Amino acid sequence: ALSRRVLLAQPPEGRWLALAATALLAERALAGHAATPIAHLASRLEVPAPELRRALRPLLDSGVLKERRRGDGLQLADAEASLPVGRVLGLYEERRRDVLPNLPPGAAHRLELLRERLACVAQAELGTCTLAELVAPPVEEPSDPGEARGSAPAA
């Protein structure tokens, strides 16, 4: 599960921080917690609460997360199983477009093409992955490829 702590040299980028926070919210929802205080999330993710709040702003603005009375905590707006990981990450990709108009036209065009290609790769790799799949316990892969097919090991 996500309950194990890992020390980070630097805080993660906003969209990854937001994805980690939504995964923790999904995990806690599955454990029966209605809402989670932002201070608790910030402590678990080892980032200052104001930084986490800034990182979560796109999720709050879009309605993916909802905040119970300020200070009471955050929760996922929909069932944790239904939220695609791509939707979380996609909200941050849209915000990054704001920097392109400030670049020279050639650079802006090439960066936009690169951004589109990266988005296609991300979508192809993520597929329909949801938060529920993200927080599910790992499935052990068989060490012998023959086991996966159900065949008996060679003697």
PDB file of C-alpha atoms in Angstrom:
ATOM      1  CA  ALA A   1       0.000   0.000   0.000  1.00  0.00           C
ATOM      2  CA  LEU A   2       0.963   3.635  -0.096  1.00  0.00           C
ATOM      3  CA  SER A   3       1.389   3.779   3.669  1.00  0.00           C
ATOM      4  CA  ARG A   4       5.161   3.338   3.557  1.00  0.00           C
ATOM      5  CA  ARG A   5       7.151   6.586   3.936  1.00  0.00           C
ATOM      6  CA  VAL A   6       9.988   7.470   1.576  1.00  0.00           C
ATOM      7  CA  LEU A   7      12.227  10.482   2.132  1.00  0.00           C
ATOM      8  CA  LEU A   8      12.417  12.793  -0.863  1.00  0.00           C
ATOM      9  CA  ALA A   9      15.425  15.005  -1.595  1.00  0.00           C
ATOM     10  CA  GLN A  10      13.135  17.506  -3.349  1.00  0.00           C
ATOM     11  CA  PRO A  11       9.352  17.731  -3.414  1.00  0.00           C
ATOM     12  CA  PRO A  12       7.753  16.189  -6.510  1.00  0.00           C
ATOM     13  CA  GLU A  13       6.402  18.225  -9.399  1.00  0.00           C
ATOM     14  CA  GLY A  14       2.864  19.558  -8.827  1.00  0.00           C
ATOM     15  CA  ARG A  15       1.017  16.998 -10.936  1.00  0.00           C
ATOM     16  CA  TRP A  16       2.846  14.058  -9.330  1.00  0.00           C
ATOM     17  CA  LEU A  17       2.280  15.533  -5.905  1.00  0.00           C
ATOM     18  CA  ALA A  18      -1.413  15.863  -6.745  1.00  0.00           C
ATOM     19  CA  LEU A  19      -1.541  12.286  -8.041  1.00  0.00           C
ATOM     20  CA  ALA A  20       0.116  11.023  -4.858  1.00  0.00           C
ATOM     21  CA  ALA A  21      -2.365  13.005  -2.750  1.00  0.00           C
ATOM     22  CA  THR A  22      -5.372  11.675  -4.690  1.00  0.00           C
ATOM     23  CA  ALA A  23      -4.002   8.137  -4.319  1.00  0.00           C
ATOM     24  CA  LEU A  24      -3.742   8.651  -0.554  1.00  0.00           C
ATOM     25  CA  LEU A  25      -7.298  10.022  -0.499  1.00  0.00           C
ATOM     26  CA  ALA A  26      -8.508   6.971  -2.436  1.00  0.00           C
ATOM     27  CA  GLU A  27      -6.672   4.625  -0.074  1.00  0.00           C
ATOM     28  CA  ARG A  28      -8.149   6.379   2.959  1.00  0.00           C
ATOM     29  CA  ALA A  29     -11.642   6.369   1.417  1.00  0.00           C
ATOM     30  CA  LEU A  30     -11.356   2.613   0.908  1.00  0.00           C
ATOM     31  CA  ALA A  31     -10.424   2.361   4.607  1.00  0.00           C
ATOM     32  CA  GLY A  32     -13.624   4.241   5.542  1.00  0.00           C
ATOM     33  CA  HIS A  33     -12.317   7.792   6.074  1.00  0.00           C
ATOM     34  CA  ALA A  34     -14.768  10.361   4.697  1.00  0.00           C
ATOM     35  CA  ALA A  35     -12.275  13.240   4.487  1.00  0.00           C
ATOM     36  CA  THR A  36      -8.615  13.802   5.216  1.00  0.00           C
ATOM     37  CA  PRO A  37      -7.171  17.027   6.631  1.00  0.00           C
ATOM     38  CA  ILE A  38      -4.665  18.681   4.317  1.00  0.00           C
ATOM     39  CA  ALA A  39      -2.188  18.775   7.211  1.00  0.00           C
ATOM     40  CA  HIS A  40      -2.336  14.968   7.367  1.00  0.00           C
ATOM     41  CA  LEU A  41      -1.762  14.652   3.609  1.00  0.00           C
ATOM     42  CA  ALA A  42       1.088  17.168   3.734  1.00  0.00           C
ATOM     43  CA  SER A  43       2.716  15.267   6.580  1.00  0.00           C
ATOM     44  CA  ARG A  44       2.417  11.932   4.751  1.00  0.00           C
ATOM     45  CA  LEU A  45       3.832  13.455   1.552  1.00  0.00           C
ATOM     46  CA  GLU A  46       6.481  15.424   3.467  1.00  0.00           C
ATOM     47  CA  VAL A  47       5.684  18.771   1.863  1.00  0.00           C
ATOM     48  CA  PRO A  48       4.485  22.020   3.427  1.00  0.00           C
ATOM     49  CA  ALA A  49       0.688  22.268   3.558  1.00  0.00           C
ATOM     50  CA  PRO A  50       0.610  25.547   1.525  1.00  0.00           C
ATOM     51  CA  GLU A  51       2.631  23.873  -1.252  1.00  0.00           C
ATOM     52  CA  LEU A  52       0.260  20.905  -1.282  1.00  0.00           C
ATOM     53  CA  ARG A  53      -2.761  23.207  -1.358  1.00  0.00           C
ATOM     54  CA  ARG A  54      -1.280  25.016  -4.406  1.00  0.00           C
ATOM     55  CA  ALA A  55      -0.594  21.692  -6.111  1.00  0.00           C
ATOM     56  CA  LEU A  56      -4.178  20.543  -5.503  1.00  0.00           C
ATOM     57  CA  ARG A  57      -5.807  23.774  -6.738  1.00  0.00           C
ATOM     58  CA  PRO A  58      -6.543  22.417 -10.274  1.00  0.00           C
ATOM     59  CA  LEU A  59      -8.245  19.353  -8.750  1.00  0.00           C
ATOM     60  CA  LEU A  60     -10.347  21.516  -6.449  1.00  0.00           C
ATOM     61  CA  ASP A  61     -11.209  23.992  -9.222  1.00  0.00           C
ATOM     62  CA  SER A  62     -12.270  21.188 -11.588  1.00  0.00           C
ATOM     63  CA  GLY A  63     -14.365  19.398  -8.960  1.00  0.00           C
ATOM     64  CA  VAL A  64     -12.225  16.243  -8.847  1.00  0.00           C
ATOM     65  CA  LEU A  65     -11.635  16.978  -5.159  1.00  0.00           C
ATOM     66  CA  LYS A  66     -13.968  18.704  -2.790  1.00  0.00           C
ATOM     67  CA  GLU A  67     -13.147  20.381   0.450  1.00  0.00           C
ATOM     68  CA  ARG A  68     -15.389  20.016   3.395  1.00  0.00           C
ATOM     69  CA  ARG A  69     -15.503  23.118   5.532  1.00  0.00           C
ATOM     70  CA  ARG A  70     -12.001  24.617   5.380  1.00  0.00           C
ATOM     71  CA  GLY A  71      -9.810  22.613   7.722  1.00  0.00           C
ATOM     72  CA  ASP A  72     -12.155  19.604   7.903  1.00  0.00           C
ATOM     73  CA  GLY A  73     -10.419  17.906   5.050  1.00  0.00           C
ATOM     74  CA  LEU A  74     -10.436  16.899   1.417  1.00  0.00           C
ATOM     75  CA  GLN A  75     -12.143  14.035  -0.309  1.00  0.00           C
ATOM     76  CA  LEU A  76     -12.599  12.711  -3.808  1.00  0.00           C
ATOM     77  CA  ALA A  77     -15.759  14.017  -5.410  1.00  0.00           C
ATOM     78  CA  ASP A  78     -16.565  10.676  -7.087  1.00  0.00           C
ATOM     79  CA  ALA A  79     -15.978   7.096  -6.138  1.00  0.00           C
ATOM     80  CA  GLU A  80     -12.239   6.438  -5.949  1.00  0.00           C
ATOM     81  CA  ALA A  81     -12.536   3.559  -8.401  1.00  0.00           C
ATOM     82  CA  SER A  82     -13.935   5.730 -11.154  1.00  0.00           C
ATOM     83  CA  LEU A  83     -11.267   8.450 -11.331  1.00  0.00           C
ATOM     84  CA  PRO A  84      -8.844   7.846 -14.213  1.00  0.00           C
ATOM     85  CA  VAL A  85      -5.217   8.675 -13.452  1.00  0.00           C
ATOM     86  CA  GLY A  86      -5.021  10.335 -16.871  1.00  0.00           C
ATOM     87  CA  ARG A  87      -7.697  12.831 -15.840  1.00  0.00           C
ATOM     88  CA  VAL A  88      -5.666  13.911 -12.814  1.00  0.00           C
ATOM     89  CA  LEU A  89      -2.476  14.347 -14.839  1.00  0.00           C
ATOM     90  CA  GLY A  90      -4.352  15.954 -17.744  1.00  0.00           C
ATOM     91  CA  LEU A  91      -5.569  18.831 -15.588  1.00  0.00           C
ATOM     92  CA  TYR A  92      -1.960  19.840 -15.040  1.00  0.00           C
ATOM     93  CA  GLU A  93      -0.996  19.495 -18.689  1.00  0.00           C
ATOM     94  CA  GLU A  94      -3.644  22.044 -19.687  1.00  0.00           C
ATOM     95  CA  ARG A  95      -2.230  24.583 -17.220  1.00  0.00           C
ATOM     96  CA  ARG A  96       1.245  24.255 -18.735  1.00  0.00           C
ATOM     97  CA  ARG A  97       0.054  25.620 -22.089  1.00  0.00           C
ATOM     98  CA  ASP A  98       0.076  29.101 -20.592  1.00  0.00           C
ATOM     99  CA  VAL A  99       3.858  29.402 -21.053  1.00  0.00           C
ATOM    100  CA  LEU A 100       3.848  28.788 -24.815  1.00  0.00           C
ATOM    101  CA  PRO A 101       2.613  32.266 -25.916  1.00  0.00           C
ATOM    102  CA  ASN A 102       5.683  33.826 -24.235  1.00  0.00           C
ATOM    103  CA  LEU A 103       8.127  31.859 -26.386  1.00  0.00           C
ATOM    104  CA  PRO A 104       9.397  32.681 -29.871  1.00  0.00           C
ATOM    105  CA  PRO A 105       6.887  31.333 -32.469  1.00  0.00           C
ATOM    106  CA  GLY A 106       9.163  28.528 -33.745  1.00  0.00           C
ATOM    107  CA  ALA A 107       9.961  27.283 -30.266  1.00  0.00           C
ATOM    108  CA  ALA A 108       6.323  27.527 -29.183  1.00  0.00           C
ATOM    109  CA  HIS A 109       5.202  25.489 -32.208  1.00  0.00           C
ATOM    110  CA  ARG A 110       7.842  22.773 -31.692  1.00  0.00           C
ATOM    111  CA  LEU A 111       7.124  22.581 -27.977  1.00  0.00           C
ATOM    112  CA  GLU A 112       3.392  22.281 -28.656  1.00  0.00           C
ATOM    113  CA  LEU A 113       4.062  19.394 -31.066  1.00  0.00           C
ATOM    114  CA  LEU A 114       6.285  17.731 -28.483  1.00  0.00           C
ATOM    115  CA  ARG A 115       3.643  18.256 -25.777  1.00  0.00           C
ATOM    116  CA  GLU A 116       1.014  16.625 -28.009  1.00  0.00           C
ATOM    117  CA  ARG A 117       3.278  13.638 -28.719  1.00  0.00           C
ATOM    118  CA  LEU A 118       4.029  13.193 -25.013  1.00  0.00           C
ATOM    119  CA  ALA A 119       0.314  13.379 -24.215  1.00  0.00           C
ATOM    120  CA  CYS A 120      -0.357  10.609 -26.778  1.00  0.00           C
ATOM    121  CA  VAL A 121       2.344   8.420 -25.254  1.00  0.00           C
ATOM    122  CA  ALA A 122       1.038   9.047 -21.740  1.00  0.00           C
ATOM    123  CA  GLN A 123      -2.523   8.198 -22.792  1.00  0.00           C
ATOM    124  CA  ALA A 124      -1.390   5.027 -24.545  1.00  0.00           C
ATOM    125  CA  GLU A 125       0.569   3.926 -21.487  1.00  0.00           C
ATOM    126  CA  LEU A 126      -2.056   4.906 -18.908  1.00  0.00           C
ATOM    127  CA  GLY A 127      -4.991   3.513 -20.814  1.00  0.00           C
ATOM    128  CA  THR A 128      -7.910   3.301 -18.420  1.00  0.00           C
ATOM    129  CA  CYS A 129      -5.846   3.080 -15.209  1.00  0.00           C
ATOM    130  CA  THR A 130      -7.884   4.345 -12.273  1.00  0.00           C
ATOM    131  CA  LEU A 131      -6.990   5.376  -8.735  1.00  0.00           C
ATOM    132  CA  ALA A 132      -8.403   2.075  -7.488  1.00  0.00           C
ATOM    133  CA  GLU A 133      -5.900   0.203  -9.650  1.00  0.00           C
ATOM    134  CA  LEU A 134      -3.137   2.524  -8.502  1.00  0.00           C
ATOM    135  CA  VAL A 135      -3.730   1.798  -4.804  1.00  0.00           C
ATOM    136  CA  ALA A 136      -4.479  -1.924  -5.210  1.00  0.00           C
ATOM    137  CA  PRO A 137      -1.933  -4.288  -3.668  1.00  0.00           C
ATOM    138  CA  PRO A 138       0.703  -5.442  -6.146  1.00  0.00           C
ATOM    139  CA  VAL A 139       0.021  -8.674  -7.974  1.00  0.00           C
ATOM    140  CA  GLU A 140       2.887 -11.122  -7.770  1.00  0.00           C
ATOM    141  CA  GLU A 141       4.155 -12.142 -11.165  1.00  0.00           C
ATOM    142  CA  PRO A 142       5.133 -15.804 -11.544  1.00  0.00           C
ATOM    143  CA  SER A 143       8.904 -16.222 -11.593  1.00  0.00           C
ATOM    144  CA  ASP A 144       8.679 -19.009 -14.180  1.00  0.00           C
ATOM    145  CA  PRO A 145       6.985 -18.103 -17.490  1.00  0.00           C
ATOM    146  CA  GLY A 146       5.629 -21.672 -17.621  1.00  0.00           C
ATOM    147  CA  GLU A 147       3.671 -21.070 -14.419  1.00  0.00           C
ATOM    148  CA  ALA A 148       1.781 -18.225 -16.092  1.00  0.00           C
ATOM    149  CA  ARG A 149       0.531 -20.636 -18.785  1.00  0.00           C
ATOM    150  CA  GLY A 150      -0.323 -23.313 -16.258  1.00  0.00           C
ATOM    151  CA  SER A 151       2.149 -25.825 -17.670  1.00  0.00           C
ATOM    152  CA  ALA A 152       4.204 -28.079 -15.488  1.00  0.00           C
ATOM    153  CA  PRO A 153       7.916 -27.291 -15.155  1.00  0.00           C
ATOM    154  CA  ALA A 154      10.205 -29.351 -17.352  1.00  0.00           C
ATOM    155  CA  ALA A 155      11.943 -32.242 -15.601  1.00  0.00           C
TER     156      ALA A 155
END
